[in-house]
Amino acid sequence: MRAAVLSHAASLLVATSVLCGCGSRGTEPETKILGSVTTREAAVLPAGATLEIRLEDAAPPGSTGAADQSAIAAPSIANLKVDAGGQKLPISFTLVVPREALAPRHRYVLRAAIRSPGGELLFTGLPDQRPIDNPNTTGKEEVAVIPASP
């Protein structure tokens, strides 16, 4: 009896694995950027605060690279919003980026912002955030934020 139950359980496990694998065949290749948002000051975020992470193309076509920054925001490749209320910095994140959105020889920058429940900017990313040359091969990225100006 016990052998029959174990055999049945093993069959269900195999069937579940096969079905899970079938559903992922149509998905596009993705790059996952792992990182954390940090600050020098110890801070506990208020209830309802939101962490926003954005991957920007720092070298769009026609530019000369990261040094060619203008007042216009760089194109956003991927975005992530996370409920950060009550959390303490650093906060870990995983940003999923469609691989076809990444262009060869481009440089990318992670930007972070933390907003209050009312949308006011509490923390903002450093303007000179270090670019990422190849998001497909990054280790864990650190995105520093500073308190927003009052």
Coordinates of C-alpha atoms in Angstrom, one line a residue:
M1 CA 0.0 0.0 0.0
R2 CA 2.8 2.4 1.0
A3 CA 4.7 1.6 -2.2
A4 CA 1.6 2.4 -4.3
V5 CA 1.2 5.7 -2.6
L6 CA 4.8 6.6 -3.1
S7 CA 4.6 5.5 -6.8
H8 CA 1.5 7.6 -7.3
A9 CA 3.2 10.6 -5.6
A10 CA 6.3 10.2 -7.9
S11 CA 4.0 10.0 -11.0
L12 CA 2.3 13.3 -9.9
L13 CA 5.7 15.0 -9.4
V14 CA 6.9 13.9 -12.9
A15 CA 3.6 15.0 -14.5
T16 CA 3.8 18.4 -12.7
S17 CA 7.4 18.9 -13.8
V18 CA 6.5 18.1 -17.4
L19 CA 3.5 20.5 -17.4
C20 CA 5.5 23.3 -15.8
G21 CA 8.2 22.9 -18.5
C22 CA 5.6 23.1 -21.3
G23 CA 4.3 26.5 -20.2
S24 CA 7.7 28.1 -20.4
R25 CA 8.6 27.3 -24.0
G26 CA 6.8 30.3 -25.4
T27 CA 8.5 32.8 -23.0
E28 CA 11.1 35.3 -24.3
P29 CA 14.6 35.1 -22.9
E30 CA 15.1 37.3 -19.9
T31 CA 17.9 38.9 -18.0
K32 CA 17.5 39.2 -14.2
I33 CA 19.4 42.0 -12.5
L34 CA 19.8 41.4 -8.8
G35 CA 20.6 44.3 -6.6
S36 CA 20.0 46.3 -3.5
V37 CA 19.1 49.9 -2.8
T38 CA 21.3 51.4 -0.1
T39 CA 21.9 54.7 1.7
R40 CA 24.4 56.0 4.2
E41 CA 21.8 57.0 6.7
A42 CA 19.9 54.4 8.6
A43 CA 16.2 54.8 7.6
V44 CA 13.0 52.9 8.2
L45 CA 10.5 53.8 5.4
P46 CA 7.0 55.0 6.3
A47 CA 4.0 52.7 5.7
G48 CA 2.9 52.9 2.1
A49 CA 6.3 54.0 0.8
T50 CA 7.2 52.7 -2.7
L51 CA 10.6 51.8 -4.1
E52 CA 10.9 52.4 -7.9
I53 CA 13.8 50.8 -9.9
R54 CA 14.4 51.7 -13.5
L55 CA 17.0 50.5 -16.0
E56 CA 17.9 53.2 -18.4
D57 CA 19.8 53.1 -21.7
A58 CA 22.8 55.4 -21.0
A59 CA 24.0 55.1 -24.6
P60 CA 21.0 55.3 -27.0
P61 CA 21.7 55.3 -30.7
G62 CA 23.3 58.5 -31.9
S63 CA 24.9 59.3 -28.6
T64 CA 28.6 59.1 -27.7
G65 CA 27.9 57.1 -24.5
A66 CA 27.4 57.9 -20.8
A67 CA 29.3 61.2 -21.1
D68 CA 26.7 62.4 -23.6
Q69 CA 24.0 63.0 -20.9
S70 CA 21.4 65.7 -21.5
A71 CA 18.7 67.1 -19.3
I72 CA 16.2 64.7 -21.0
A73 CA 15.8 61.4 -19.2
A74 CA 17.4 58.4 -20.9
P75 CA 15.0 55.8 -22.3
S76 CA 13.7 53.3 -19.8
I77 CA 14.2 49.7 -20.6
A78 CA 12.5 48.1 -17.6
N79 CA 10.7 49.3 -14.4
L80 CA 9.9 47.8 -11.1
K81 CA 7.7 49.2 -8.2
V82 CA 7.9 47.5 -4.8
D83 CA 5.9 48.2 -1.7
A84 CA 8.7 49.3 0.7
G85 CA 6.6 50.5 3.6
G86 CA 8.1 49.8 7.0
Q87 CA 11.2 48.3 5.5
K88 CA 14.7 49.3 6.4
L89 CA 17.4 50.1 3.8
P90 CA 19.1 48.2 2.2
I91 CA 16.3 46.6 0.2
S92 CA 17.0 43.8 -2.3
F93 CA 15.3 43.7 -5.7
T94 CA 15.2 41.6 -8.9
L95 CA 14.6 43.5 -12.1
V96 CA 13.5 41.3 -15.0
V97 CA 14.5 42.7 -18.4
P98 CA 13.5 41.2 -21.8
R99 CA 16.8 40.3 -23.4
E100 CA 15.7 41.7 -26.8
A101 CA 15.5 45.2 -25.2
L102 CA 19.2 45.1 -24.5
A103 CA 21.4 46.4 -27.4
P104 CA 25.0 45.3 -27.9
R105 CA 27.7 47.8 -26.9
H106 CA 25.2 50.0 -25.0
R107 CA 25.7 51.0 -21.4
Y108 CA 22.9 50.9 -18.9
V109 CA 22.2 52.6 -15.6
L110 CA 20.0 51.5 -12.7
R111 CA 18.1 54.4 -11.1
A112 CA 16.2 54.2 -7.8
A113 CA 13.6 56.5 -6.1
I114 CA 11.6 56.0 -2.9
R115 CA 8.3 57.8 -2.7
S116 CA 5.9 58.5 0.2
P117 CA 2.3 57.2 0.0
G118 CA 1.3 60.6 -1.4
G119 CA 4.0 60.4 -4.1
E120 CA 6.5 62.8 -2.6
L121 CA 10.1 62.0 -3.3
L122 CA 11.8 60.8 -0.1
F123 CA 15.1 59.4 -1.6
T124 CA 16.6 59.7 -5.0
G125 CA 19.4 58.0 -6.8
L126 CA 22.9 59.5 -7.2
P127 CA 23.2 61.3 -10.6
D128 CA 26.6 59.7 -11.2
Q129 CA 25.4 56.1 -10.8
R130 CA 28.0 53.7 -12.3
P131 CA 26.9 52.3 -15.6
I132 CA 26.5 48.6 -16.4
D133 CA 28.3 47.5 -19.6
N134 CA 26.5 44.1 -19.9
P135 CA 23.4 43.5 -17.8
N136 CA 23.5 39.8 -18.9
T137 CA 26.7 39.2 -16.9
T138 CA 26.3 41.4 -13.8
G139 CA 26.8 40.3 -10.3
K140 CA 24.7 41.9 -7.6
E141 CA 24.3 45.6 -8.3
E142 CA 24.2 48.3 -5.6
V143 CA 22.1 51.4 -6.2
A144 CA 22.8 54.2 -3.7
V145 CA 20.1 56.7 -2.8
I146 CA 20.3 60.0 -0.9
P147 CA 17.5 61.9 0.9
A148 CA 15.6 64.1 -1.5
S149 CA 15.9 67.9 -1.1
P150 CA 13.1 69.5 0.8

